[in-house]
Coordinates of C-alpha atoms in Angstrom, one line a residue:
M233 CA 115.0 -71.1 -28.8
T234 CA 117.8 -68.9 -27.7
R235 CA 119.6 -69.4 -31.1
N236 CA 116.4 -68.5 -32.9
L237 CA 116.5 -65.1 -31.2
I238 CA 120.1 -64.3 -32.3
G239 CA 120.1 -61.4 -34.7
A240 CA 116.4 -60.8 -34.3
A241 CA 117.0 -57.0 -34.7
V242 CA 119.0 -57.6 -37.9
A243 CA 116.3 -60.0 -39.3
A244 CA 113.6 -57.4 -38.7
M245 CA 115.7 -54.8 -40.5
V246 CA 116.2 -57.1 -43.4
L247 CA 112.5 -57.7 -43.9
A248 CA 112.0 -54.0 -44.4
S249 CA 114.9 -53.7 -46.9
P250 CA 115.5 -54.9 -50.5
A251 CA 117.1 -58.4 -50.9
A252 CA 120.9 -58.3 -50.7
A253 CA 123.5 -60.1 -52.7
D254 CA 125.5 -62.9 -51.0
L255 CA 128.0 -61.9 -48.4
V256 CA 131.4 -63.1 -49.7
F257 CA 134.0 -64.6 -47.4
P258 CA 137.1 -65.8 -49.3
D259 CA 139.0 -68.7 -47.8
L260 CA 142.7 -68.6 -48.8
S261 CA 143.2 -72.3 -48.1
Y262 CA 146.0 -74.8 -48.4
R263 CA 144.7 -78.3 -48.9
T264 CA 147.9 -79.3 -50.7
G265 CA 151.6 -79.0 -49.9
P266 CA 153.7 -79.6 -46.9
Y267 CA 151.3 -77.8 -44.5
A268 CA 148.1 -79.3 -45.7
A269 CA 147.7 -81.4 -42.5
G270 CA 147.0 -78.1 -40.7
G271 CA 145.3 -76.2 -43.6
V272 CA 142.6 -78.9 -44.3
P273 CA 140.9 -79.0 -40.9
F274 CA 141.0 -75.3 -40.5
S275 CA 139.3 -74.7 -43.8
D276 CA 136.8 -77.5 -43.1
G277 CA 135.8 -75.7 -39.9
Y278 CA 135.7 -72.3 -41.5
N279 CA 133.5 -73.5 -44.4
D280 CA 131.3 -75.6 -42.2
Y281 CA 130.3 -72.8 -39.9
F282 CA 129.2 -70.6 -42.8
T283 CA 127.2 -73.5 -44.1
L284 CA 125.6 -74.0 -40.7
V285 CA 124.6 -70.3 -40.6
N286 CA 123.1 -70.6 -44.0
E287 CA 121.2 -73.8 -43.4
R288 CA 120.1 -73.2 -39.8
D289 CA 119.7 -69.4 -39.7
G290 CA 119.0 -68.6 -43.3
G291 CA 122.2 -66.7 -43.6
I292 CA 123.6 -63.6 -41.8
G293 CA 120.8 -61.2 -41.1
G294 CA 118.8 -63.1 -43.8
V295 CA 121.6 -62.9 -46.4
K296 CA 123.4 -66.1 -47.4
A297 CA 127.2 -66.3 -46.9
N298 CA 129.2 -67.4 -49.9
V299 CA 132.7 -68.8 -49.2
I300 CA 135.1 -68.6 -52.2
E301 CA 138.0 -71.0 -51.6
C302 CA 141.3 -70.3 -53.3
E303 CA 144.3 -72.7 -52.9
T304 CA 147.6 -71.1 -51.8
G305 CA 149.6 -74.2 -50.9
Y306 CA 150.9 -72.0 -48.0
N307 CA 152.9 -70.1 -50.7
T308 CA 153.2 -66.4 -50.3
E309 CA 153.1 -65.6 -54.0
K310 CA 150.1 -67.8 -54.6
G311 CA 148.4 -66.2 -51.6
V312 CA 148.7 -62.8 -53.1
E313 CA 147.5 -64.1 -56.4
C314 CA 144.4 -65.5 -54.7
Y315 CA 143.7 -62.2 -53.0
E316 CA 144.0 -60.3 -56.4
A317 CA 141.7 -62.9 -58.0
T318 CA 139.0 -62.7 -55.4
K319 CA 138.9 -59.2 -54.0
G320 CA 136.7 -57.9 -56.7
Q321 CA 133.9 -60.4 -56.0
G322 CA 132.6 -58.5 -53.0
A323 CA 135.1 -59.9 -50.5
L324 CA 134.3 -58.7 -47.0
I325 CA 137.3 -60.1 -45.1
Y326 CA 140.4 -62.3 -45.5
Q327 CA 142.0 -64.8 -43.2
P328 CA 145.1 -66.2 -45.0
L329 CA 146.4 -68.5 -42.2
S330 CA 149.9 -67.5 -43.1
T331 CA 152.3 -64.9 -41.6
G332 CA 154.1 -64.6 -44.9
I333 CA 151.0 -63.9 -46.9
T334 CA 149.8 -61.5 -44.2
Y335 CA 152.8 -59.3 -44.4
Q336 CA 152.4 -59.0 -48.2
L337 CA 148.6 -58.3 -47.9
I338 CA 148.7 -55.6 -45.1
P339 CA 149.5 -52.7 -47.4
K340 CA 147.4 -54.0 -50.3
M341 CA 144.3 -54.5 -48.2
T342 CA 144.6 -51.3 -46.3
A343 CA 144.8 -49.4 -49.7
D344 CA 141.8 -51.5 -51.0
G345 CA 139.8 -50.9 -47.8
I346 CA 139.3 -54.6 -47.0
P347 CA 139.7 -55.9 -43.5
L348 CA 142.2 -58.6 -42.6
H349 CA 141.8 -60.9 -39.7
T350 CA 145.0 -62.7 -38.6
M351 CA 143.8 -64.7 -35.5
G352 CA 146.8 -65.8 -33.6
Y353 CA 149.3 -65.1 -36.3
G354 CA 150.5 -62.4 -38.7
R355 CA 152.1 -59.1 -37.7
T356 CA 151.7 -58.9 -33.9
S357 CA 151.9 -55.1 -33.7
A358 CA 148.8 -54.9 -35.9
A359 CA 147.0 -55.0 -32.5
N360 CA 147.6 -51.3 -32.5
G361 CA 144.5 -50.0 -34.3
K362 CA 145.8 -46.5 -34.2
V363 CA 148.3 -47.5 -36.9
F364 CA 146.7 -50.5 -38.6
S365 CA 143.3 -49.4 -39.6
H366 CA 142.3 -52.6 -41.5
V367 CA 144.2 -55.4 -39.6
F368 CA 142.8 -57.3 -36.6
N369 CA 144.4 -60.1 -34.7
Y370 CA 142.0 -60.7 -31.8
P371 CA 141.6 -62.6 -29.5
A372 CA 145.3 -63.2 -29.0
N373 CA 148.6 -62.7 -30.9
Y374 CA 152.0 -64.4 -31.1
W375 CA 153.4 -62.3 -28.3
N376 CA 150.5 -63.2 -26.0
G377 CA 151.3 -66.8 -26.9
A378 CA 155.0 -66.4 -25.9
S379 CA 153.9 -64.7 -22.6
G380 CA 151.3 -67.4 -22.0
V381 CA 154.0 -70.0 -22.3
I382 CA 156.3 -68.3 -19.8
N383 CA 153.4 -67.7 -17.4
H384 CA 152.6 -71.4 -17.4
L385 CA 156.3 -72.2 -16.8
L386 CA 156.3 -69.8 -13.9
E387 CA 153.4 -71.6 -12.5
Q388 CA 155.2 -74.9 -12.9
N389 CA 158.2 -73.5 -11.1
G390 CA 156.6 -71.8 -8.1
G391 CA 156.7 -68.4 -9.8
D392 CA 160.4 -68.3 -10.2
L393 CA 162.4 -69.0 -13.4
K394 CA 165.7 -67.5 -12.2
G395 CA 168.6 -69.6 -13.4
K396 CA 166.4 -71.8 -15.6
K397 CA 167.4 -72.7 -19.1
I398 CA 164.8 -72.5 -21.9
S399 CA 165.3 -73.5 -25.5
L400 CA 163.2 -72.1 -28.3
L401 CA 162.9 -74.5 -31.2
Y402 CA 161.4 -72.4 -34.0
H403 CA 160.4 -72.6 -37.7
N404 CA 163.1 -70.6 -39.5
S405 CA 160.6 -68.1 -41.1
A406 CA 158.9 -64.8 -40.4
Y407 CA 156.4 -66.8 -38.4
G408 CA 158.9 -68.7 -36.3
K409 CA 160.9 -65.6 -35.5
E410 CA 157.9 -63.7 -34.1
P411 CA 158.3 -64.7 -30.4
I412 CA 162.1 -64.2 -30.1
R413 CA 162.1 -60.5 -29.1
T414 CA 159.3 -61.1 -26.6
L415 CA 161.0 -64.1 -25.0
E416 CA 164.3 -62.1 -24.8
E417 CA 162.5 -59.4 -22.9
L418 CA 160.8 -61.9 -20.6
S419 CA 164.1 -63.6 -20.0
K420 CA 165.5 -60.3 -18.7
K421 CA 162.4 -59.8 -16.5
H422 CA 162.3 -63.3 -15.1
G423 CA 166.0 -64.2 -15.1
F424 CA 166.0 -67.3 -17.3
T425 CA 168.5 -68.1 -20.1
L426 CA 167.1 -68.3 -23.6
K427 CA 168.7 -70.3 -26.4
T428 CA 167.2 -70.2 -29.9
L429 CA 167.4 -73.2 -32.3
P430 CA 166.1 -72.5 -35.9
V431 CA 164.7 -75.4 -38.0
D432 CA 164.6 -74.9 -41.7
H433 CA 161.5 -75.5 -43.9
P434 CA 159.8 -77.9 -43.9
G435 CA 161.3 -79.2 -40.7
Q436 CA 162.0 -82.9 -41.3
E437 CA 165.7 -82.6 -40.3
Q438 CA 166.2 -81.8 -36.7
K439 CA 169.0 -84.2 -35.5
S440 CA 171.5 -81.4 -34.8
Q441 CA 169.0 -79.3 -32.8
W442 CA 168.0 -82.2 -30.6
L443 CA 171.6 -83.2 -30.1
Q444 CA 172.1 -79.7 -28.9
I445 CA 169.1 -80.0 -26.5
R446 CA 170.4 -83.2 -25.2
R447 CA 173.8 -81.6 -24.5
D448 CA 172.3 -78.4 -23.0
R449 CA 169.7 -80.2 -20.9
P450 CA 167.3 -77.2 -20.8
D451 CA 164.7 -77.1 -18.1
H452 CA 162.0 -76.4 -20.7
V453 CA 161.7 -76.5 -24.5
V454 CA 159.3 -74.2 -26.3
M455 CA 158.3 -75.0 -29.8
W456 CA 157.2 -72.5 -32.5
G457 CA 156.5 -74.9 -35.3
W458 CA 154.1 -75.8 -38.1
G459 CA 153.4 -78.8 -40.2
V460 CA 155.8 -81.8 -40.2
M461 CA 158.2 -79.9 -38.0
N462 CA 156.0 -80.4 -35.0
Q463 CA 155.7 -84.2 -35.6
V464 CA 159.4 -84.6 -36.0
A465 CA 160.2 -82.5 -33.0
I466 CA 157.9 -84.5 -30.7
Q467 CA 159.3 -87.7 -32.0
E468 CA 162.9 -86.5 -31.5
A469 CA 162.0 -85.4 -28.0
A470 CA 160.7 -88.9 -27.3
N471 CA 163.9 -90.4 -28.8
I472 CA 166.1 -88.6 -26.3
R473 CA 163.6 -89.1 -23.5
Y474 CA 163.0 -85.4 -23.0
P475 CA 160.2 -85.0 -20.4
M476 CA 157.0 -84.2 -22.3
E477 CA 155.6 -82.2 -19.3
D478 CA 158.5 -79.8 -19.9
F479 CA 157.8 -79.4 -23.6
I480 CA 155.3 -76.8 -24.7
G481 CA 154.3 -75.4 -28.0
V482 CA 152.5 -72.4 -29.4
W483 CA 148.9 -73.0 -30.6
W484 CA 150.2 -73.9 -34.1
S485 CA 152.2 -76.7 -32.6
G486 CA 149.3 -78.4 -30.7
A487 CA 147.0 -80.4 -32.9
E488 CA 146.2 -84.1 -33.1
H489 CA 148.4 -84.9 -36.1
D490 CA 151.4 -83.3 -34.3
V491 CA 151.4 -85.9 -31.5
A492 CA 150.0 -89.0 -33.2
A493 CA 153.2 -90.2 -34.7
A494 CA 154.9 -90.4 -31.4
G495 CA 152.2 -92.6 -29.9
A496 CA 152.2 -93.1 -26.1
K497 CA 155.5 -91.3 -25.9
A498 CA 153.8 -88.0 -26.6
D499 CA 151.7 -88.2 -23.5
G500 CA 151.8 -85.0 -21.4
Y501 CA 153.0 -82.7 -24.2
K502 CA 151.4 -79.2 -23.9
S503 CA 150.4 -76.3 -26.1
V504 CA 149.0 -72.8 -25.4
T505 CA 145.6 -71.9 -26.9
F506 CA 143.1 -69.1 -27.4
H507 CA 140.1 -71.4 -27.8
N508 CA 138.7 -74.6 -26.4
V509 CA 139.1 -78.2 -27.6
G510 CA 136.9 -81.2 -28.3
D511 CA 133.3 -81.4 -29.5
D512 CA 131.4 -81.2 -26.2
F513 CA 129.5 -78.1 -27.3
P514 CA 125.9 -77.7 -28.5
V515 CA 127.1 -76.2 -31.8
F516 CA 128.5 -79.6 -32.8
D517 CA 125.0 -81.1 -32.6
D518 CA 123.8 -78.5 -35.0
L519 CA 126.8 -79.1 -37.3
Q520 CA 125.9 -82.8 -37.4
E521 CA 122.2 -82.1 -38.1
Y522 CA 122.4 -79.2 -40.6
V523 CA 125.8 -79.8 -42.3
V524 CA 127.2 -83.3 -42.0
D525 CA 123.9 -85.3 -42.1
R526 CA 122.8 -83.2 -45.2
G527 CA 126.0 -84.1 -47.0
L528 CA 127.2 -80.4 -47.0
A529 CA 130.4 -80.8 -45.0
A530 CA 133.5 -79.2 -46.5
G531 CA 135.5 -82.4 -46.0
A532 CA 134.6 -86.0 -45.0
G533 CA 133.0 -84.8 -41.8
D534 CA 135.7 -86.5 -39.8
N535 CA 137.5 -83.4 -38.5
L536 CA 134.7 -82.1 -36.2
G537 CA 136.1 -81.3 -32.8
K538 CA 139.7 -81.5 -33.8
V539 CA 141.9 -78.6 -32.7
L540 CA 142.4 -76.9 -36.0
Y541 CA 138.8 -77.6 -37.1
N542 CA 137.7 -75.8 -34.0
R543 CA 140.0 -72.9 -34.8
G544 CA 138.5 -72.5 -38.3
L545 CA 135.1 -72.8 -36.8
Y546 CA 136.0 -70.1 -34.2
A547 CA 137.4 -67.8 -36.9
A548 CA 134.2 -68.1 -39.0
M549 CA 132.1 -67.4 -36.0
L550 CA 134.0 -64.2 -35.2
A551 CA 133.6 -63.2 -38.9
V552 CA 129.8 -63.8 -38.7
E553 CA 129.4 -61.9 -35.5
A554 CA 131.4 -59.0 -37.0
A555 CA 129.1 -59.0 -40.0
K556 CA 126.1 -58.9 -37.8
T557 CA 127.6 -56.0 -35.9
A558 CA 128.2 -54.2 -39.2
Q559 CA 124.6 -54.8 -40.3
E560 CA 123.3 -53.3 -37.1
L561 CA 125.7 -50.3 -37.2
H562 CA 124.8 -49.4 -40.8
G563 CA 121.2 -50.4 -40.8
T564 CA 121.5 -52.7 -43.9
A565 CA 122.0 -56.4 -44.5
D566 CA 123.9 -55.6 -47.7
I567 CA 127.2 -54.6 -46.1
D568 CA 130.4 -53.9 -48.0
A569 CA 134.1 -54.3 -46.9
A570 CA 134.2 -50.8 -45.3
M571 CA 131.1 -51.6 -43.2
M572 CA 132.6 -55.0 -42.3
R573 CA 135.7 -53.2 -41.0
D574 CA 133.5 -51.1 -38.8
G575 CA 131.8 -54.2 -37.5
M576 CA 135.1 -55.8 -36.7
E577 CA 136.2 -52.7 -34.8
A578 CA 133.0 -52.6 -32.7
L579 CA 132.8 -56.4 -32.1
V580 CA 131.9 -57.5 -28.5
I581 CA 132.3 -61.2 -27.6
D582 CA 131.1 -62.1 -24.2
E583 CA 130.1 -65.4 -22.5
A584 CA 126.4 -64.7 -22.9
K585 CA 126.8 -64.4 -26.7
M586 CA 129.1 -67.5 -26.9
S587 CA 126.5 -69.5 -24.9
A588 CA 123.7 -68.3 -27.2
L589 CA 125.7 -69.5 -30.2
G590 CA 126.1 -73.0 -28.7
M591 CA 129.8 -72.4 -27.8
P592 CA 129.9 -71.8 -24.0
N593 CA 133.5 -71.2 -22.8
F594 CA 134.8 -71.9 -26.3
G595 CA 137.0 -68.8 -26.2
P596 CA 137.7 -65.7 -24.0
S597 CA 135.5 -62.7 -23.7
F598 CA 136.9 -59.6 -25.4
N599 CA 136.0 -56.2 -26.9
V600 CA 137.5 -54.6 -29.9
S601 CA 138.0 -50.8 -30.3
C602 CA 139.6 -48.2 -32.5
E603 CA 142.8 -48.4 -30.4
N604 CA 142.8 -52.1 -29.7
H605 CA 142.5 -54.5 -32.6
G606 CA 143.9 -57.4 -30.6
G607 CA 141.5 -58.0 -27.7
L608 CA 142.7 -58.8 -24.2
G609 CA 145.3 -61.4 -25.2
L610 CA 144.0 -64.1 -22.8
V611 CA 145.7 -67.5 -23.2
G612 CA 145.0 -71.0 -21.9
V613 CA 146.9 -74.2 -21.9
T614 CA 146.0 -77.6 -23.4
Q615 CA 147.6 -81.0 -22.8
W616 CA 147.7 -84.2 -24.8
D617 CA 146.4 -87.5 -23.2
A618 CA 147.8 -90.4 -25.2
D619 CA 145.5 -92.9 -23.6
T620 CA 142.3 -91.1 -24.6
K621 CA 144.0 -89.6 -27.7
S622 CA 142.5 -86.2 -26.9
W623 CA 143.5 -82.7 -25.9
S624 CA 142.2 -81.2 -22.7
L625 CA 142.1 -77.6 -21.6
I626 CA 144.1 -77.6 -18.3
S627 CA 144.1 -73.9 -17.7
G628 CA 141.5 -71.2 -18.2
F629 CA 142.1 -68.2 -20.4
K630 CA 144.4 -66.0 -18.4
P631 CA 146.0 -62.5 -18.8
T632 CA 149.5 -62.2 -20.4
D633 CA 152.2 -59.7 -19.7
G634 CA 150.6 -56.5 -20.9
E635 CA 153.5 -54.3 -19.8
V636 CA 156.1 -56.1 -21.9
I637 CA 153.8 -56.8 -24.9
G638 CA 152.3 -53.3 -24.9
A639 CA 155.8 -51.7 -25.1
L640 CA 156.8 -54.0 -28.0
V641 CA 153.6 -53.4 -29.9
N642 CA 154.0 -49.6 -29.6
E643 CA 157.7 -49.7 -30.6
D644 CA 157.1 -51.9 -33.7
S645 CA 153.8 -50.2 -34.8
N646 CA 155.2 -46.7 -34.4
A647 CA 158.3 -47.7 -36.4
F648 CA 155.9 -49.0 -39.1
A649 CA 153.9 -45.8 -39.1
A650 CA 157.1 -43.7 -39.4
E651 CA 158.4 -45.8 -42.3
N652 CA 155.1 -45.6 -44.2
G653 CA 154.0 -42.1 -43.4
I654 CA 150.9 -43.2 -41.5
E655 CA 149.2 -40.8 -39.2
E656 CA 147.6 -42.3 -36.0
R657 CA 143.8 -42.6 -35.9
C658 CA 141.5 -42.7 -32.9
K659 CA 142.5 -39.1 -31.8

C-alpha cells in the first residue's frame, strides 16, 4: 500500500498533462572484456530496477523508462563513443562506471547540459557543486572510502595508528591513484607509515608486490583494485598467509567473485561500502514477481542480491528518485536533461523514503544541494564469510574525515576552476 502511494502527487500531475515520451537512461555497460565480472551484475541491477518501476508502477510519474545499453568494454575511447551515439536520444543522465570515461565526459556533458552521476568513483572533487554544475557523486566518493578504511583500522587498533605500517595495493590507473593523496594526509594526521604498491592492468601479475608485502610485514593492507586484480590479490594474500582480518578493500574490491577463487582462505576479508548487501529487502520480492518471473530480467536472474547487482539497483533507484524530484519541481512528467539536473541537485534520500521503496537501511540518508553534490560521505564496512559464502554489513554508515576531505576537495576543485575559467555558482 505504501509503495502505491509513492509519487502520488506526480501521478496526479501526469493525469492532467499530455502523454510524455519515454524517459531515457543510457547504460554505458561492459559485459565483455577483462572487467566484465563487475560490469555484468551492475548493469543487470541497473536495468532490472527500471524494469521493475515500469512493470509495477507504470513508469516514473506515469512515463515509462527506456534504458539504452551501449557496450564500452571498460574502454575510455569506446565510452566516449557510446556517449556521443546516445546523447541525442533524449538522455537524462549517464553513469559510466569508469573513472577514465568520467574524466573525458565531464567537460563534454557540462557543455551539453546533461548530468553525470559517478556514484563512488570518478573525479572526487566533483562533490563541489559550486564548480561542477553537472557532476554528482553522492552518497560517497573515493576519498570518503579511503577515510572510511582508516576509521575502521583506527577502531581495530583502539583509536591509535601511530607507528603502524599500512600498504596500499592499487590498480595503476587514474582510478587506483585516487586515494593516495588522502591516505598521505591521513598518515600525517594519525602517524602511520604508508607504502604504495602499483599493480598494472589487468592485474594478473602480483608476485613482486606480495613478496614486498611479505618482507615489509605491514600491519594492514588496503586494496584499491578492480576486476581480476582483486581475485589475484586475495589469492596471493592467502598464499603468504597474510591475515585476512587485516586486509581491507575499497567498495570496488569487495564482491563475491573477488573472494570465490580463494575459497575458505578468503574468510574474514573486508571491504568498505556505501550500500547494504544481500537480498533480505522487500524490493527483491517485487523484483522476483514483476521482473524475474515475467522473464524480463536483464541477465539470467541469478545476480539478485549480489554486491554489484545491489550497487546497480541502488544507482537506478537514485536516478528514479531524482527524476521524480525533477517532475515535481518543474510540474511536468516530460522532463529533459536540464530538469533532471535540477532534480538531482534537490534530491533528498531519507530512511522513510528508503523504507517506502522496499529498501530499508539499504543506504545512508543524505541531501544534495547546489554546494554539495556528494552527500554526507557516510561509509560502512562489510566482511566475507566463507562458510555461508556471503557478505555481511558489520558496521553502520558512519561519518568520514570531513576536515581532511573537505580541504582536498576545495584544493582540487578550485584548481580545476582556475584552469578552465569556471566561475563558482551558488552565490
